[in-house]
Short mmCIF file of C-alpha atoms in Angstrom, two decimals:
data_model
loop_
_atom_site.label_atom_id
_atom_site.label_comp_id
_atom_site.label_asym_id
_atom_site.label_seq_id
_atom_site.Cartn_x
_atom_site.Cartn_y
_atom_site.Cartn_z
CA UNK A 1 -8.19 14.44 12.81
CA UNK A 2 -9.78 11.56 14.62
CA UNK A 3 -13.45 12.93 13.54
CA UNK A 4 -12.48 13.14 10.07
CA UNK A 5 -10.82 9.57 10.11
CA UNK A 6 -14.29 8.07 11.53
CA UNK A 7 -16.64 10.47 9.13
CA UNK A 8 -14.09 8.55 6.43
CA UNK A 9 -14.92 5.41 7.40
CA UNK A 10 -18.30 6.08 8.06
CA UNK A 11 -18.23 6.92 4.19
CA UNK A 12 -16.37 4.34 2.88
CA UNK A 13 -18.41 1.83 4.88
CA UNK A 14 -21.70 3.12 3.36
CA UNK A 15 -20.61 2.67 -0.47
CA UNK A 16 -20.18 -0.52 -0.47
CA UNK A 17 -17.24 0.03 -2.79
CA UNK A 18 -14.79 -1.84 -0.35
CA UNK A 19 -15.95 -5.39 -0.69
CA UNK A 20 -14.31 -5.88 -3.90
CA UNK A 21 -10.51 -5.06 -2.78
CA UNK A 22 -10.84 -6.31 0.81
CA UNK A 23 -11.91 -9.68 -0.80
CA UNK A 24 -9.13 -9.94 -3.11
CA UNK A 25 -6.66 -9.45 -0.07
CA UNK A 26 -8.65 -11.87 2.20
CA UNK A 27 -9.18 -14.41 -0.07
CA UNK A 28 -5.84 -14.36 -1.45
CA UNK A 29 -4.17 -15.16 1.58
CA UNK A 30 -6.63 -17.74 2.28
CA UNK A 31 -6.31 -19.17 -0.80
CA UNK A 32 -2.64 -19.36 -0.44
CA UNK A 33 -2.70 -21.51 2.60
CA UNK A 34 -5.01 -23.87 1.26
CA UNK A 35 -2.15 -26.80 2.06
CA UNK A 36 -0.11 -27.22 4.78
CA UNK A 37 3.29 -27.00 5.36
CA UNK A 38 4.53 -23.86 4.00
CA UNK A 39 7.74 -22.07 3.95
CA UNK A 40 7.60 -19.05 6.08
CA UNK A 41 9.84 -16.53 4.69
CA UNK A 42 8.69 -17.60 1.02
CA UNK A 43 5.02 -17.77 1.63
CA UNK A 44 5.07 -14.15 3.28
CA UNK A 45 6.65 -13.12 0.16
CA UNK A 46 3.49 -13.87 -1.44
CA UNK A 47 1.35 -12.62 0.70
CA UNK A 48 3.58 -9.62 1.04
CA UNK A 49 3.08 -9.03 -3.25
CA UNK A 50 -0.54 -9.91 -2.52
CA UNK A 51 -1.31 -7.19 0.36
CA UNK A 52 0.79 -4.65 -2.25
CA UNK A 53 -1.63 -5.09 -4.93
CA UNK A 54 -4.93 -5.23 -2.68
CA UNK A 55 -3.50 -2.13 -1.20
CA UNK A 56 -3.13 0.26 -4.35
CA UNK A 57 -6.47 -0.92 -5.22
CA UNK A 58 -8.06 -0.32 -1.49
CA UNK A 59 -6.70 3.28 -1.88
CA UNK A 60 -8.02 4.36 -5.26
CA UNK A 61 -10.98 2.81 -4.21
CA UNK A 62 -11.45 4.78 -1.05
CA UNK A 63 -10.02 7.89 -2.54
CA UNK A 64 -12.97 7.68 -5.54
CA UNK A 65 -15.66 6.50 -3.40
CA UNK A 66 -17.39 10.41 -3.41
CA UNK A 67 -15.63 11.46 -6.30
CA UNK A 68 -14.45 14.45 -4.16
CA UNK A 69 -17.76 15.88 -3.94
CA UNK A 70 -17.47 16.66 -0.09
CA UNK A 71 -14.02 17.35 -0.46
CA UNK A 72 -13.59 21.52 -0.16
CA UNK A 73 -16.51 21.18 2.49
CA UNK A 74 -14.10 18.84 4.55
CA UNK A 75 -11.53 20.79 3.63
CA UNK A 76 -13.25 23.97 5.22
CA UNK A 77 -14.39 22.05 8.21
CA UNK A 78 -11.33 20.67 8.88
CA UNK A 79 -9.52 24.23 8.87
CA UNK A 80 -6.20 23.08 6.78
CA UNK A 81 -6.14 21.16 3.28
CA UNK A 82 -2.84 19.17 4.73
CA UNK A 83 -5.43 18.05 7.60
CA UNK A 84 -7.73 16.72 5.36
CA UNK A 85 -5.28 14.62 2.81
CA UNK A 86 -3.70 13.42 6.14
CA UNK A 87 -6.73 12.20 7.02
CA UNK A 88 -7.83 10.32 3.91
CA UNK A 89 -4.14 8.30 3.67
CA UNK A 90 -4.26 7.57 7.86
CA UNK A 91 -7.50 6.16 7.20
CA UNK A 92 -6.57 3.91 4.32
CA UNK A 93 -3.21 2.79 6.45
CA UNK A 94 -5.24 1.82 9.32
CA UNK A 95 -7.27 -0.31 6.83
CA UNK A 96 -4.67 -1.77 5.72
CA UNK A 97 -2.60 -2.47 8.57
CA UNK A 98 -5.33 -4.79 10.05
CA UNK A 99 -4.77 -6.76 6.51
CA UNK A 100 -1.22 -6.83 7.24
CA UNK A 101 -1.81 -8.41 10.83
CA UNK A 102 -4.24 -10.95 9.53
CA UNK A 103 -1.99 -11.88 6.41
CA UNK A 104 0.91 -12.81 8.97
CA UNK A 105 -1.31 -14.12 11.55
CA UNK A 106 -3.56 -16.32 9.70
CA UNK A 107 -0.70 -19.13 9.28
CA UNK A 108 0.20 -18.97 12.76
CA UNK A 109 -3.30 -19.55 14.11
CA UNK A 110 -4.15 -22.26 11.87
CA UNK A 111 -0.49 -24.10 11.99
CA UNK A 112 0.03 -23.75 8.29
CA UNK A 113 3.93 -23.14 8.46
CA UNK A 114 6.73 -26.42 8.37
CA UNK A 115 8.04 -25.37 11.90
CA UNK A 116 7.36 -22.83 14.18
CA UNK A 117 7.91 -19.49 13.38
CA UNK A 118 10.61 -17.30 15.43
CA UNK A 119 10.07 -13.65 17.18
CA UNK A 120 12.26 -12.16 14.50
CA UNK A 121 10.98 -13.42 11.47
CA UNK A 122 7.04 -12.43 12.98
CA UNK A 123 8.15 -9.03 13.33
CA UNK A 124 10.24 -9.14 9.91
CA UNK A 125 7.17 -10.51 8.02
CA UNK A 126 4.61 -7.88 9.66
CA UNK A 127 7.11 -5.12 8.95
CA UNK A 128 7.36 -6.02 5.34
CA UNK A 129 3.42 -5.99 5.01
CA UNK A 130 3.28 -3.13 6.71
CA UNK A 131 5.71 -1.33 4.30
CA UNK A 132 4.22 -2.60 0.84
CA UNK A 133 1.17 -2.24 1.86
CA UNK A 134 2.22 1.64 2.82
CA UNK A 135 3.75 1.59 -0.61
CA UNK A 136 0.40 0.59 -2.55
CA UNK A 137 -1.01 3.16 -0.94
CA UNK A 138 1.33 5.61 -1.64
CA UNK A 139 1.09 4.86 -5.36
CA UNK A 140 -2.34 4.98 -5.68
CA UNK A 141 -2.75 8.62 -4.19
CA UNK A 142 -1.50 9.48 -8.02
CA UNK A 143 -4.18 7.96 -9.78
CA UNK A 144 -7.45 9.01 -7.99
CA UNK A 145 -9.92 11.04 -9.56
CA UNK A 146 -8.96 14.70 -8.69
CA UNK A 147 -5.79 13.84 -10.55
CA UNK A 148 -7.01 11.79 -13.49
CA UNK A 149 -10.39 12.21 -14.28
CA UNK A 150 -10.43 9.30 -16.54
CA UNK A 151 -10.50 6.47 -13.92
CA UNK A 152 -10.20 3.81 -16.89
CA UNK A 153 -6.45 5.10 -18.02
CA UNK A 154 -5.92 5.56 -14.68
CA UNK A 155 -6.74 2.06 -13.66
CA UNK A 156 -4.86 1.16 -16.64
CA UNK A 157 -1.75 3.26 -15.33
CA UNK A 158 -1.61 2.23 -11.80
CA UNK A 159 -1.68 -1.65 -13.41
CA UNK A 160 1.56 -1.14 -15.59
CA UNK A 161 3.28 0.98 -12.25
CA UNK A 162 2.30 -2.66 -10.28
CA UNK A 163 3.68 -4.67 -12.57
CA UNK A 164 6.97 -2.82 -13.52
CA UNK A 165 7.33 -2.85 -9.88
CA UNK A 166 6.55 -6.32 -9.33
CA UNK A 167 9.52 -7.27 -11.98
CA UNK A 168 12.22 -4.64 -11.19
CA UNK A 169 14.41 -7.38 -10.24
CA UNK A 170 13.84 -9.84 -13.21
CA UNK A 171 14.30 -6.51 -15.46
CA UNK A 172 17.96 -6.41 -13.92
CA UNK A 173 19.68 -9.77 -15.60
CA UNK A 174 23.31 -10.50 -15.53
CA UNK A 175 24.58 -8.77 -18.29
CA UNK A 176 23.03 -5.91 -16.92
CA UNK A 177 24.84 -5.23 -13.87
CA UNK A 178 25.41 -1.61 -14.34
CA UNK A 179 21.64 -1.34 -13.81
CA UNK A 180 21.21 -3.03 -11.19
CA UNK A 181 20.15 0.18 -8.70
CA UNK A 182 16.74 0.12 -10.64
CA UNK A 183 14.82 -2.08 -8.79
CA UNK A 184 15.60 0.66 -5.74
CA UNK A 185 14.69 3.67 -8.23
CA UNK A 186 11.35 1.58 -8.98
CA UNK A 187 8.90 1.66 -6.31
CA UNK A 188 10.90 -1.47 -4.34
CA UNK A 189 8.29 -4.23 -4.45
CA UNK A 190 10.89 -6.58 -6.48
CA UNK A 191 13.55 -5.58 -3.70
CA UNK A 192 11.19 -6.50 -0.61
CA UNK A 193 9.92 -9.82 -2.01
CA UNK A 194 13.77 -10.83 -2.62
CA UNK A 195 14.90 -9.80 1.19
CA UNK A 196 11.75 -12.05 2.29
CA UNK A 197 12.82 -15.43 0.18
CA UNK A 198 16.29 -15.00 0.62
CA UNK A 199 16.02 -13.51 4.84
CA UNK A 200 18.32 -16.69 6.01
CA UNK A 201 21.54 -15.74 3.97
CA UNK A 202 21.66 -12.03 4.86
CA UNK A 203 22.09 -10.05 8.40
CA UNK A 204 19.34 -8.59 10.58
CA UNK A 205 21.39 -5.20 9.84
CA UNK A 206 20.75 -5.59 5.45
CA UNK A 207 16.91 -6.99 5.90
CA UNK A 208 15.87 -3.95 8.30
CA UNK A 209 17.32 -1.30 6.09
CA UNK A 210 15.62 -2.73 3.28
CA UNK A 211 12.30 -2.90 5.05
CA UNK A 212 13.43 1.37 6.57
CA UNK A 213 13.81 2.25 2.32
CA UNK A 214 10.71 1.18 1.84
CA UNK A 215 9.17 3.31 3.94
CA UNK A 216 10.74 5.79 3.14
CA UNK A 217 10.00 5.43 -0.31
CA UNK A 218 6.64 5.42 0.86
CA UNK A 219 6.70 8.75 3.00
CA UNK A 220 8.84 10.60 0.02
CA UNK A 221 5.72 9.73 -2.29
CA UNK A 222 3.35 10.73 0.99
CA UNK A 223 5.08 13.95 1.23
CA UNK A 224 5.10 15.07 -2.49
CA UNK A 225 1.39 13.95 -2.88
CA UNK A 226 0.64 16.73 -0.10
CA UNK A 227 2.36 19.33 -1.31
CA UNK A 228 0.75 18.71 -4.82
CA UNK A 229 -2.88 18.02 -3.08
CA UNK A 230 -2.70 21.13 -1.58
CA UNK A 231 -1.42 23.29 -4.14
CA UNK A 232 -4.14 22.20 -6.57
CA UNK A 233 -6.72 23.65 -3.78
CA UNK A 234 -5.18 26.43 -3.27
CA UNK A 235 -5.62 27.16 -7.30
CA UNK A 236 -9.29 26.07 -7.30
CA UNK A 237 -10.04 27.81 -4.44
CA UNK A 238 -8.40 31.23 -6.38
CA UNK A 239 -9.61 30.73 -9.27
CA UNK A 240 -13.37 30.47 -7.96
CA UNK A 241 -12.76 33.24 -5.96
CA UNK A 242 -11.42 35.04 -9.33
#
């Protein structure tokens, strides 16, 4: 597994395709500490919906970069298909959880919060990255190349899922109460971004659970990505065998 995960890298690093997302993310959070003091819980919000978006991208990027050209060699070398797609979505995790880490420590370092910052909200804030950032990933698994060979409507796609995502709670007004378990039934971006600006008026108990659906969200898309990755090898690999 580990060999895979650094041939991966190796890869990725060569193409030169990950300068373009890993700058958004970067410069984003740079960008949004540009002025001192901030909020904490509000500001990781941001950074949060930032690190969600730079995510999908980082992982149709890195899931494009060969245009699964080396992928049933990998998949052969590697001695299980699960192995392999395992592989490719640790790799892209890793990636991003360094973001994470640098999106919540950057303020801290350079003293760009209005007071200083306690244990629990640290952890809550790199939790929350952690989990969209999982969650970006986990959406863009559907929208790589061996599943949509046109990478333009699939671009196009995984922009309108971000989006709808982004505004599952604005989608659920007042006078639409009844709906009001879609933002959970939507990949919970909306959900996560309201626990982070409004963390003070609820209970360590409500704000971890939200953060635990998440990831679970996030494994439930992991798991039937998988099964579906695997299957489709398994018909190639028939059918070329006839």
């Amino acid at each position: 597994m580990w060999s895979l995960i650094r041939y991966m890298l190796a890869s990725y690093t060569r193409s030169y395709r990950y300068f373009a997302p890993i700058a958004f993310m970067l410069i984003s959070v740079v960008f949004i500490y540009s002025y001192r003091p901030n909020p904490i819980m509000d500001s990781y919000a941001v950074t949060a919906a930032f690190l969600f978006v730079g995510s999908a991208w980082l992982g149709l990027n890195f899931l494009n970069h060969d245009q699964g050209r080396q992928t049933m060699l990998l998949i052969v070398h590697s001695g299980k298909a699960i192995r392999y797609y395992a592989a490719q979505y640790v790799t892209v995790t890793l990636l991003s959880i360094l973001f994470s880490l640098f999106a919540v420590l950057y303020p801290i370092v350079f003293g760009m919060f209005d007071k200083p910052i306690t244990l629990s909200q640290f952890a809550l804030g790199y939790l929350g990255h952690v989990a969209l950032s999982l969650l970006g990933i986990s959406l863009s698994v559907f929208f790589q190349f061996g599943f949509m060979e046109n990478q333009g409507r699939a671009a196009g796609w995984l922009l309108i899922v971000i989006v709808i995502s982004l505004a599952g709670q604005s989608i659920v007004q007042d006078d639409l109460a009844d709906l009001r378990l879609i933002p959970y039934v939507l990949p919970p971006v909306s959900v996560m971004i309201d626990m982070f600006i409004h963390a003070d008026e609820r209970s360590q108990f409500v704000l971890f659970m939200t953060i635990a659906y998440t990831f679970i969200y996030s494994f439930i898309l992991l798991a039937v990505y998988l099964w579906t990755a695997c299957r489709k090898d398994a018909a190639t690999i028939i059918r070329k065998v006839g």
